[in-house]
JSON list of N, CA and C in Angstrom, two decimals:
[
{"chain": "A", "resi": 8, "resn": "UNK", "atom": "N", "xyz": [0.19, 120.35, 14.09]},
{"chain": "A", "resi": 8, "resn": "UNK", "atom": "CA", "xyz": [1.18, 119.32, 13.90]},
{"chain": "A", "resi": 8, "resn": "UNK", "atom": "C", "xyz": [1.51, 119.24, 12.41]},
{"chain": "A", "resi": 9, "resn": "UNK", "atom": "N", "xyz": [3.07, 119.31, 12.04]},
{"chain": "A", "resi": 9, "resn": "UNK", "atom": "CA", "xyz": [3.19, 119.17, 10.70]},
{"chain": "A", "resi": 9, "resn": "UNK", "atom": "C", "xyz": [3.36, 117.53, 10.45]},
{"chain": "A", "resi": 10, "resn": "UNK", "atom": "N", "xyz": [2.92, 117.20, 9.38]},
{"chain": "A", "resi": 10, "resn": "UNK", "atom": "CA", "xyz": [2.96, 115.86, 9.23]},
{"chain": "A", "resi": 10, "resn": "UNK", "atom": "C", "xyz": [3.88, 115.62, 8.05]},
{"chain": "A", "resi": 11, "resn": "UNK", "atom": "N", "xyz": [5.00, 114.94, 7.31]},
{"chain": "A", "resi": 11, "resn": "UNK", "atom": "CA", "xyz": [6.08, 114.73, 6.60]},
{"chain": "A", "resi": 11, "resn": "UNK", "atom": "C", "xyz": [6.02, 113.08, 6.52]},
{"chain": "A", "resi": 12, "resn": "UNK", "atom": "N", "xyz": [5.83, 112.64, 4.91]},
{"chain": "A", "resi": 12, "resn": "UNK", "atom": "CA", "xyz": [6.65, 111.65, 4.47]},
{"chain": "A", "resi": 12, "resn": "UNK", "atom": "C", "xyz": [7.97, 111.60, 4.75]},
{"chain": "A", "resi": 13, "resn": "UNK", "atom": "N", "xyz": [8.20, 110.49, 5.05]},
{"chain": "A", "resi": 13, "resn": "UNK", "atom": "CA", "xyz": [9.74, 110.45, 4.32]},
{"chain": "A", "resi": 13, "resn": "UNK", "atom": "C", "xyz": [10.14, 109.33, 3.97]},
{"chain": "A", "resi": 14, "resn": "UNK", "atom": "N", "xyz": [11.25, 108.52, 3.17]},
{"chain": "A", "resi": 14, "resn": "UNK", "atom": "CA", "xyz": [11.76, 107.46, 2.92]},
{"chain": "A", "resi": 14, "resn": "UNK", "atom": "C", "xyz": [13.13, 107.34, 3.68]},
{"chain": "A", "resi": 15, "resn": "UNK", "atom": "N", "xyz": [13.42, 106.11, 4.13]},
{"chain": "A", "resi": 15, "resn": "UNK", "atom": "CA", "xyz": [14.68, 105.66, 4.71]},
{"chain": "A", "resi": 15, "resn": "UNK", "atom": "C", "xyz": [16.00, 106.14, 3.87]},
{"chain": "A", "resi": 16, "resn": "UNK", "atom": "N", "xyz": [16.44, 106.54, 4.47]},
{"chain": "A", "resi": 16, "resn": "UNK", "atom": "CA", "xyz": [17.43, 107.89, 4.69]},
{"chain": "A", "resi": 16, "resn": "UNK", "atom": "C", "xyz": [17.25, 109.07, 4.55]},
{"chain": "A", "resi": 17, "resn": "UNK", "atom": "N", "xyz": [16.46, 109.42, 4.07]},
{"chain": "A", "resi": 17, "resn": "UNK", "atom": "CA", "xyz": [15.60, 110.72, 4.23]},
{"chain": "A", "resi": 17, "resn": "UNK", "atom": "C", "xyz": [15.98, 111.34, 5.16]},
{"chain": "A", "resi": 18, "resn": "UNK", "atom": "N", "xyz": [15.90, 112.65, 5.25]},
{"chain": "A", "resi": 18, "resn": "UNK", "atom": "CA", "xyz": [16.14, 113.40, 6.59]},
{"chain": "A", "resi": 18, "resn": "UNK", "atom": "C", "xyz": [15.16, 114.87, 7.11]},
{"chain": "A", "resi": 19, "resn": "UNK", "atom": "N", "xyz": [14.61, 114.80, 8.07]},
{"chain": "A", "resi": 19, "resn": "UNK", "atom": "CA", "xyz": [14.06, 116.46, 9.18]},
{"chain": "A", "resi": 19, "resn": "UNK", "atom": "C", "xyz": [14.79, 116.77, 9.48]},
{"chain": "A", "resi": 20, "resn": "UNK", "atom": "N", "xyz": [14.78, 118.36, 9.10]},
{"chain": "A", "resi": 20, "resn": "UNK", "atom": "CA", "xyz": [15.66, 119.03, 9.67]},
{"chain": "A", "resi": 20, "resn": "UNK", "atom": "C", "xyz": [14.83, 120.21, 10.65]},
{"chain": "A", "resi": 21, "resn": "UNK", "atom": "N", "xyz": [15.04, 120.49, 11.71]},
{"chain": "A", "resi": 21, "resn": "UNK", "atom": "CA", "xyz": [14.49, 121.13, 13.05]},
{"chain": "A", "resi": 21, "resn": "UNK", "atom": "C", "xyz": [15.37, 122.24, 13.50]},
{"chain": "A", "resi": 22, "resn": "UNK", "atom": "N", "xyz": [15.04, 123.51, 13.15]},
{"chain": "A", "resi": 22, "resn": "UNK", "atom": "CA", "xyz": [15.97, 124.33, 13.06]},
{"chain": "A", "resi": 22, "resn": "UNK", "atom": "C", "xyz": [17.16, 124.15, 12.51]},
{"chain": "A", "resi": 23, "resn": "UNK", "atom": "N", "xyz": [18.78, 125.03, 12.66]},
{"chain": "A", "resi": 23, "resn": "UNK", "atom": "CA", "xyz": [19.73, 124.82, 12.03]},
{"chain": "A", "resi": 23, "resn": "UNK", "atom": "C", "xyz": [20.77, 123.67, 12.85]},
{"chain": "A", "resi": 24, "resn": "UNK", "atom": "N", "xyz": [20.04, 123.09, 14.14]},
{"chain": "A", "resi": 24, "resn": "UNK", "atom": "CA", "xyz": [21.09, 122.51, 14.90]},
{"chain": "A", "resi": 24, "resn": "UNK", "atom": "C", "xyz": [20.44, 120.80, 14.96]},
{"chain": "A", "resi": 25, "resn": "UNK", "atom": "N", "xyz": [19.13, 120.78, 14.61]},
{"chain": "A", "resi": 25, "resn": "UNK", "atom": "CA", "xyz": [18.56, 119.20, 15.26]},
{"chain": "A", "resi": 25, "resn": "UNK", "atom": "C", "xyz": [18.10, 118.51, 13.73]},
{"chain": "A", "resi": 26, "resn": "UNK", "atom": "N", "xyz": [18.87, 117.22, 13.36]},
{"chain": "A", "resi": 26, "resn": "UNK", "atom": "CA", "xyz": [18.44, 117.04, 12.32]},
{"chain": "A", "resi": 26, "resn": "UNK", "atom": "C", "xyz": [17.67, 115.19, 12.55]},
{"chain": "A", "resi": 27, "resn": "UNK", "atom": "N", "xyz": [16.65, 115.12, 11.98]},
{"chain": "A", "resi": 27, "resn": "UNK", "atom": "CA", "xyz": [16.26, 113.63, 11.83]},
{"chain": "A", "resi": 27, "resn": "UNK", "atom": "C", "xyz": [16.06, 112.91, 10.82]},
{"chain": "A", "resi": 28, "resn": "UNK", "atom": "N", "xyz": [16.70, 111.19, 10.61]},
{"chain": "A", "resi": 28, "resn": "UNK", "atom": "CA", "xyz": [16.79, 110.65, 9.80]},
{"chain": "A", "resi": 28, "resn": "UNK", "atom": "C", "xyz": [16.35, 109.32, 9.78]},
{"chain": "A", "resi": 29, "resn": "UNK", "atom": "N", "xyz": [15.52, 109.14, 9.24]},
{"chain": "A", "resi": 29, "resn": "UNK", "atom": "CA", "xyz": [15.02, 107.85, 8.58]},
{"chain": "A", "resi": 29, "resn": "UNK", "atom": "C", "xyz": [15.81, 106.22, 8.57]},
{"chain": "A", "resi": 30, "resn": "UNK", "atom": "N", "xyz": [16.51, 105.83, 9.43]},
{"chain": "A", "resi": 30, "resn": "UNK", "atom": "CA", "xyz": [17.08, 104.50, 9.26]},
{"chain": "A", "resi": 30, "resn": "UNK", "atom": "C", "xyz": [16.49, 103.29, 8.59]},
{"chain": "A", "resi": 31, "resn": "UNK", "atom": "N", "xyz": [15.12, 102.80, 9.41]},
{"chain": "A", "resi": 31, "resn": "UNK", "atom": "CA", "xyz": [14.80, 101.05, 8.59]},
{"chain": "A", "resi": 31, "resn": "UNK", "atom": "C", "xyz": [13.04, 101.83, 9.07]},
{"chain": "A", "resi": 32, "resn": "UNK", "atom": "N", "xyz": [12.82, 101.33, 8.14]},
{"chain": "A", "resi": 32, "resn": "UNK", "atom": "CA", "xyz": [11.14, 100.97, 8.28]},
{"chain": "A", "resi": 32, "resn": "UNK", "atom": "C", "xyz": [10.83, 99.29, 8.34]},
{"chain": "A", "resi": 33, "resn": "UNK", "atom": "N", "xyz": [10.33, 99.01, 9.26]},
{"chain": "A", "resi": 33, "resn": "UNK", "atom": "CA", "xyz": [10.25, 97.27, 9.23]},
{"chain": "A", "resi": 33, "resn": "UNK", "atom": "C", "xyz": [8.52, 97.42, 10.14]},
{"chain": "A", "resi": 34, "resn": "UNK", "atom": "N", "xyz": [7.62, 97.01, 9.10]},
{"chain": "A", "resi": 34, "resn": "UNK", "atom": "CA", "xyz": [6.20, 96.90, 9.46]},
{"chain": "A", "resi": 34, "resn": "UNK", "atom": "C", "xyz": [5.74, 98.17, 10.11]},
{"chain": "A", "resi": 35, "resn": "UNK", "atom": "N", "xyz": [5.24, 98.12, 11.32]},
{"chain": "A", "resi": 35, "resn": "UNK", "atom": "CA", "xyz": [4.61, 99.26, 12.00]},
{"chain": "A", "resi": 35, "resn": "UNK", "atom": "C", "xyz": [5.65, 99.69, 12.91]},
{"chain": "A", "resi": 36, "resn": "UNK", "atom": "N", "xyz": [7.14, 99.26, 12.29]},
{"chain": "A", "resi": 36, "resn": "UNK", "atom": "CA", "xyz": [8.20, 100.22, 13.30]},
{"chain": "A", "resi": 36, "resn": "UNK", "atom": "C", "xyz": [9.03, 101.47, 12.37]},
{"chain": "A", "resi": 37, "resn": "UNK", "atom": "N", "xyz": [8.94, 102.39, 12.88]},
{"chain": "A", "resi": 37, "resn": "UNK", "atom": "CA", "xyz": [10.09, 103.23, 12.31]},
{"chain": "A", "resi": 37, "resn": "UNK", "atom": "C", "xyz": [11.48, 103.65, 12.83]},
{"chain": "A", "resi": 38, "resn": "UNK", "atom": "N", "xyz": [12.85, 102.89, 12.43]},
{"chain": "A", "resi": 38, "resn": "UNK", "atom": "CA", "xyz": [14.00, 103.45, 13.65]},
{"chain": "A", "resi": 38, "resn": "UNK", "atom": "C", "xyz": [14.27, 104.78, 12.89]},
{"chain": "A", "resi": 39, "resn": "UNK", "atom": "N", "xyz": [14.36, 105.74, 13.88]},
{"chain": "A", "resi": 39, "resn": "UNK", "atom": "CA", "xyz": [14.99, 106.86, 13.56]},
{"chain": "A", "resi": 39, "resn": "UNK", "atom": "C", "xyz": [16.00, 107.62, 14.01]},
{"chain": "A", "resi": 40, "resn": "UNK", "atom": "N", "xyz": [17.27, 108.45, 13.63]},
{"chain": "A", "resi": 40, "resn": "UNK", "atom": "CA", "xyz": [18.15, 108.46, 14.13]},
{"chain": "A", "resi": 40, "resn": "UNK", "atom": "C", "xyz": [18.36, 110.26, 14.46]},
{"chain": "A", "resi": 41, "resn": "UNK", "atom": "N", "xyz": [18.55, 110.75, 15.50]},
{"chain": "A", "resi": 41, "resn": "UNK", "atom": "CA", "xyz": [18.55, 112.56, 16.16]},
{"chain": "A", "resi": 41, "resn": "UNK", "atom": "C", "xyz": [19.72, 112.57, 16.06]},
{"chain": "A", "resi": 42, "resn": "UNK", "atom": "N", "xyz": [20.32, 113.98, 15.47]},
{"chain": "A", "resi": 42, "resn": "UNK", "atom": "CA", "xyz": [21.33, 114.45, 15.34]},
{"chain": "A", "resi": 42, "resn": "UNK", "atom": "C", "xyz": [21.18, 115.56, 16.32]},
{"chain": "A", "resi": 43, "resn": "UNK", "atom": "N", "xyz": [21.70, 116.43, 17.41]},
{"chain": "A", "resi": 43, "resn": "UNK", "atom": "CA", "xyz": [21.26, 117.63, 18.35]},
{"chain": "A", "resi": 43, "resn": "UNK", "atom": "C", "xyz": [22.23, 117.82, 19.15]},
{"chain": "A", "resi": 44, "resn": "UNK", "atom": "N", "xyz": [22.25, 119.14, 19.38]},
{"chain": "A", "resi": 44, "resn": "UNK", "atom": "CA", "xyz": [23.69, 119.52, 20.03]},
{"chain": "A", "resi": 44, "resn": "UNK", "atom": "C", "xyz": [23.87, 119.12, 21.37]},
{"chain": "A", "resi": 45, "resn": "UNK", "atom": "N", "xyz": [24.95, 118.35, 22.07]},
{"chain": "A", "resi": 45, "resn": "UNK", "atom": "CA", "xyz": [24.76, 118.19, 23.63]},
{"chain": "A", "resi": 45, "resn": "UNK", "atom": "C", "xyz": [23.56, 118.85, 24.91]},
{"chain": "A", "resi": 46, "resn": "UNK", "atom": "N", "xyz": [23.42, 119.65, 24.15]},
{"chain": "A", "resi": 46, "resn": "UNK", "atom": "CA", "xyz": [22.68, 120.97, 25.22]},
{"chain": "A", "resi": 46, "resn": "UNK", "atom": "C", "xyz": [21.15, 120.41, 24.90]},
{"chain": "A", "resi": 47, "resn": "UNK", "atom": "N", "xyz": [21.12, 119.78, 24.11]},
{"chain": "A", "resi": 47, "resn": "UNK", "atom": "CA", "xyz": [19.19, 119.53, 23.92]},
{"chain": "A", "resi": 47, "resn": "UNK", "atom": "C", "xyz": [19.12, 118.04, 24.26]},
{"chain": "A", "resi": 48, "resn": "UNK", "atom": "N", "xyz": [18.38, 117.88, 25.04]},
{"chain": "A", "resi": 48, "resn": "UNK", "atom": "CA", "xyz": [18.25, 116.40, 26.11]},
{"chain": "A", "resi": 48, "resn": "UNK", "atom": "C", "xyz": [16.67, 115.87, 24.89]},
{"chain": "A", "resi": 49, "resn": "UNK", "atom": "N", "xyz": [17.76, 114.88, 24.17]},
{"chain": "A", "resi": 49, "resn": "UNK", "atom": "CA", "xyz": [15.85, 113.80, 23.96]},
{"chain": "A", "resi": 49, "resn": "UNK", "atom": "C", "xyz": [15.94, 112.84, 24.68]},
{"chain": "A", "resi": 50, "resn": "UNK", "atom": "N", "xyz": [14.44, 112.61, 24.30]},
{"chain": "A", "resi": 50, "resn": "UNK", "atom": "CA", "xyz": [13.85, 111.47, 24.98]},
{"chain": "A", "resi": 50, "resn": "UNK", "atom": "C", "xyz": [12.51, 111.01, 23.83]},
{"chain": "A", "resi": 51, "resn": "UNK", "atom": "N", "xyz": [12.55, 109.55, 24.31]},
{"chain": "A", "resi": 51, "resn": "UNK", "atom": "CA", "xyz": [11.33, 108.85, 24.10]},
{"chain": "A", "resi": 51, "resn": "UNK", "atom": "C", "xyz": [9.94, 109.60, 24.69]},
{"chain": "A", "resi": 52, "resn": "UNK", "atom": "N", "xyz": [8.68, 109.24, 24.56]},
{"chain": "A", "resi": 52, "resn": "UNK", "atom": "CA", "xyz": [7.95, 110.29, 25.24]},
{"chain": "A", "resi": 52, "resn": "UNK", "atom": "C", "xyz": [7.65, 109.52, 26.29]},
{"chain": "A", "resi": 53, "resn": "UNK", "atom": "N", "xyz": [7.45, 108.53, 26.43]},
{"chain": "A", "resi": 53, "resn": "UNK", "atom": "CA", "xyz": [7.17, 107.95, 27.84]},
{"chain": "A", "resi": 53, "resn": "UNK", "atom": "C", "xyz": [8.00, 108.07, 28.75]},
{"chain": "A", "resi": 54, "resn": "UNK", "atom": "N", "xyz": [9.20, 108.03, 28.62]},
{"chain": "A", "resi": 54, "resn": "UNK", "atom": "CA", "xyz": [10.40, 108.30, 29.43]},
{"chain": "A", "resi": 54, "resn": "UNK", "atom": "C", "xyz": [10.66, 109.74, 30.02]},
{"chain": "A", "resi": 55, "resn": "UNK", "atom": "N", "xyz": [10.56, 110.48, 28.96]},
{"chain": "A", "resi": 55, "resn": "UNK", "atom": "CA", "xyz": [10.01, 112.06, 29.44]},
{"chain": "A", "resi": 55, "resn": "UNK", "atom": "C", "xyz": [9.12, 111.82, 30.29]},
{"chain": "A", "resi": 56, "resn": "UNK", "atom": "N", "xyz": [7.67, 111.60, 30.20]},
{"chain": "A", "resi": 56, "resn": "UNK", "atom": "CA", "xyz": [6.38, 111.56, 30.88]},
{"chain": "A", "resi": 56, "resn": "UNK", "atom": "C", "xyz": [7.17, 111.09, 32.52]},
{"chain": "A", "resi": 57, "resn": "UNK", "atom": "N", "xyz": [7.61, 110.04, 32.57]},
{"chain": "A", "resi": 57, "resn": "UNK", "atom": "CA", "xyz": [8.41, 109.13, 33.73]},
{"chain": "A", "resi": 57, "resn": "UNK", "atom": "C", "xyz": [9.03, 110.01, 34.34]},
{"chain": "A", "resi": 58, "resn": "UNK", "atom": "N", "xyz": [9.86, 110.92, 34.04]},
{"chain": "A", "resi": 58, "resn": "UNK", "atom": "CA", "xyz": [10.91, 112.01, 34.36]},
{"chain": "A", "resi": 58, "resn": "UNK", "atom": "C", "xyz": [10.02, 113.38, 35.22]},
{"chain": "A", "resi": 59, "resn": "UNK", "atom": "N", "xyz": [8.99, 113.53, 34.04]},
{"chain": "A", "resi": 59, "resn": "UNK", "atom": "CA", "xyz": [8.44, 114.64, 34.79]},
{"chain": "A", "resi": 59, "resn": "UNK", "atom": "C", "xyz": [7.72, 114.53, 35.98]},
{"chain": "A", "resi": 60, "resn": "UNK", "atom": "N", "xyz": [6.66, 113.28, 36.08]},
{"chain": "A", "resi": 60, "resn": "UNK", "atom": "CA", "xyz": [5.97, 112.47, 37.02]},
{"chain": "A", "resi": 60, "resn": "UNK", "atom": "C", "xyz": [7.02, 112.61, 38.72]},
{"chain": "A", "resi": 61, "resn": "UNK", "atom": "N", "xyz": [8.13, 112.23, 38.30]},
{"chain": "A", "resi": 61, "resn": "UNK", "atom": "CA", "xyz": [9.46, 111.96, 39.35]},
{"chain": "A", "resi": 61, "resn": "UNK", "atom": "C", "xyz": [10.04, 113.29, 40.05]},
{"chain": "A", "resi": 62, "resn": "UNK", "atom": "N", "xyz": [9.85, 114.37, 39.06]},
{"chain": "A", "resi": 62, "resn": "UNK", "atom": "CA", "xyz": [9.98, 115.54, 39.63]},
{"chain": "A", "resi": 62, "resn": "UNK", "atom": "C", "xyz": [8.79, 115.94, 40.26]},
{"chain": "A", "resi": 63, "resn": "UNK", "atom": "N", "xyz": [7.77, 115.58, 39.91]},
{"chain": "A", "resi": 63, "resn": "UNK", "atom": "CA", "xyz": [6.51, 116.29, 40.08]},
{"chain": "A", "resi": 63, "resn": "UNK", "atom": "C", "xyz": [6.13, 115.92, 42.28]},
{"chain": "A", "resi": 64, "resn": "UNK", "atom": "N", "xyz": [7.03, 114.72, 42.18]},
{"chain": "A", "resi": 64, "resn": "UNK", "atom": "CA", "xyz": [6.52, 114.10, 43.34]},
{"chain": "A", "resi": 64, "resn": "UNK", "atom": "C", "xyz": [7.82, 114.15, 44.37]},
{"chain": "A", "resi": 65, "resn": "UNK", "atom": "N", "xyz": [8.65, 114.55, 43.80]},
{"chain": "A", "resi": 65, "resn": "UNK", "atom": "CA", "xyz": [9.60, 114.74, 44.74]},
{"chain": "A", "resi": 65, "resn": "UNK", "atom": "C", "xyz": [9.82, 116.69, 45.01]},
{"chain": "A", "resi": 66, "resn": "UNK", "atom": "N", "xyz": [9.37, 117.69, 44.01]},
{"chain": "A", "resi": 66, "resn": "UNK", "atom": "CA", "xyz": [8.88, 118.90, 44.47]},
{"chain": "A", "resi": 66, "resn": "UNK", "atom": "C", "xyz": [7.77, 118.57, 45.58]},
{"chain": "A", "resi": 67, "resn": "UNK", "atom": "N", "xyz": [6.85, 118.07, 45.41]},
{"chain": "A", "resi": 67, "resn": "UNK", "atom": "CA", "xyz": [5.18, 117.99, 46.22]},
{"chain": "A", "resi": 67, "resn": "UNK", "atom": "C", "xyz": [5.76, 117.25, 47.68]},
{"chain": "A", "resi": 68, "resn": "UNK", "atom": "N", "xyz": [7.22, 116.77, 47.79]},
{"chain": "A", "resi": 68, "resn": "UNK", "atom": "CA", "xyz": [7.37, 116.05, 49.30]},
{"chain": "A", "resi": 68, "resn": "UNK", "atom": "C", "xyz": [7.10, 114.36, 48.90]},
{"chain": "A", "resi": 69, "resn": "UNK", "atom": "N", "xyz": [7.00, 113.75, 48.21]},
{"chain": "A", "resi": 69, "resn": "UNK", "atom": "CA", "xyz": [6.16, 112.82, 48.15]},
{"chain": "A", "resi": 69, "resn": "UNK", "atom": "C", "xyz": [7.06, 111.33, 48.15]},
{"chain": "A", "resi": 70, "resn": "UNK", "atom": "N", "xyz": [8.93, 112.11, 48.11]},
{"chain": "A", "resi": 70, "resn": "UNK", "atom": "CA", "xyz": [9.92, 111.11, 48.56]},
{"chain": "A", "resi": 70, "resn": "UNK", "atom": "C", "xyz": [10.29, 110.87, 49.50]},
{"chain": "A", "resi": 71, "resn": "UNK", "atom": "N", "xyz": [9.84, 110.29, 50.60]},
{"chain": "A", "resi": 71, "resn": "UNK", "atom": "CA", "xyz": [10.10, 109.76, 51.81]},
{"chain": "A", "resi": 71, "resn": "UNK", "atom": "C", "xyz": [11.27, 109.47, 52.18]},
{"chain": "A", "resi": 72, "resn": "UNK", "atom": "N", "xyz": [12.07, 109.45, 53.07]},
{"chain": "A", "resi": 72, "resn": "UNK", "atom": "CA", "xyz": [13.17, 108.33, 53.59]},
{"chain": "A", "resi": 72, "resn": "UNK", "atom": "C", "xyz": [13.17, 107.38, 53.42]},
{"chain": "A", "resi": 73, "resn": "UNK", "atom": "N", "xyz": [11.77, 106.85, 54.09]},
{"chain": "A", "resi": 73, "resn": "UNK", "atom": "CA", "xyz": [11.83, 105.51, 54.01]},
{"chain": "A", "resi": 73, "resn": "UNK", "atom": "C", "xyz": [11.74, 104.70, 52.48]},
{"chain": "A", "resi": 74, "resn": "UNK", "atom": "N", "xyz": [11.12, 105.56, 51.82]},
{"chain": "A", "resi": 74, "resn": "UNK", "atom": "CA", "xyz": [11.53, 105.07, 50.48]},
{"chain": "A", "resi": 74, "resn": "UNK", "atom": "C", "xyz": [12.54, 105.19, 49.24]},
{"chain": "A", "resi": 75, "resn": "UNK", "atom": "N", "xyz": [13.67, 106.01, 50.31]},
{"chain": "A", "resi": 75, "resn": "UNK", "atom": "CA", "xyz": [14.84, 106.53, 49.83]},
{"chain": "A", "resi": 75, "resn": "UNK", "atom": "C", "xyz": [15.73, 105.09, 50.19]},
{"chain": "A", "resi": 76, "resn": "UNK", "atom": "N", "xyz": [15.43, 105.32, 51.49]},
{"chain": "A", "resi": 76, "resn": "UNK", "atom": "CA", "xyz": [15.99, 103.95, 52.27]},
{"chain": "A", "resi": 76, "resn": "UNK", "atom": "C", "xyz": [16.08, 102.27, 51.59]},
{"chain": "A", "resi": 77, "resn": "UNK", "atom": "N", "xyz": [14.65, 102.64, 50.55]},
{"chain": "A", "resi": 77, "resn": "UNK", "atom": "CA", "xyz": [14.64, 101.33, 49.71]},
{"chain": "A", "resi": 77, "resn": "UNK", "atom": "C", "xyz": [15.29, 100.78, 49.17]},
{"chain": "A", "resi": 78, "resn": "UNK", "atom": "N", "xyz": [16.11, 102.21, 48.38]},
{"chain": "A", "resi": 78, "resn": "UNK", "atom": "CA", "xyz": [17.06, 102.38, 47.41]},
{"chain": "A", "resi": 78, "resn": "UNK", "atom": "C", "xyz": [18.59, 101.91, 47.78]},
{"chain": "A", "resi": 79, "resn": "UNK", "atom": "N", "xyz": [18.98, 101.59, 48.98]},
{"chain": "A", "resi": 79, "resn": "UNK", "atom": "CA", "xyz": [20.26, 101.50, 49.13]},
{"chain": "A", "resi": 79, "resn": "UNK", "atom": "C", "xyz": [20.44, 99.84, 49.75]},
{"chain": "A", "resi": 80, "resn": "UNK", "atom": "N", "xyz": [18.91, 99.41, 49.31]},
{"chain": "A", "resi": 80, "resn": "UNK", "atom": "CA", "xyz": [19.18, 98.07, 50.34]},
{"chain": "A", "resi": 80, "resn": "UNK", "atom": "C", "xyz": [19.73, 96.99, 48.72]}
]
């Protein structure tokens, strides 16, 4: 893992297409802002994690009807 200071506006740059930038530091938050070409999908990591979980269980069979059925009530 590379680890990088940076100061607000500062910027990572991630190859020649994904760049990241430093907005507000406020206590133990950092906002940061992704620059990346349509074609590269971010995400938060929990939200990823959520995503993959959802595939994981609907490959394995594990979406029912009846709990499809949930969905439309």
């Amino acid at each position: 893992m590379l680890i990088l200071s940076r100061k607000v506006d500062e910027k990572i740059k991630i190859g020649n297409d994904i760049t990241i930038t430093i907005i507000e530091v406020r206590g133990d938050q950092v906002k940061i802002g992704v620059e990346a070409p349509k074609n590269v999908k971010v995400f938060r990591q929990e939200v990823f994690n959520a995503i993959q979980d959802q595939n994981k269980e609907a490959a394995a069979g594990a979406t029912s009807l009846e709990s499809l059925s949930h969905l439309l009530k």
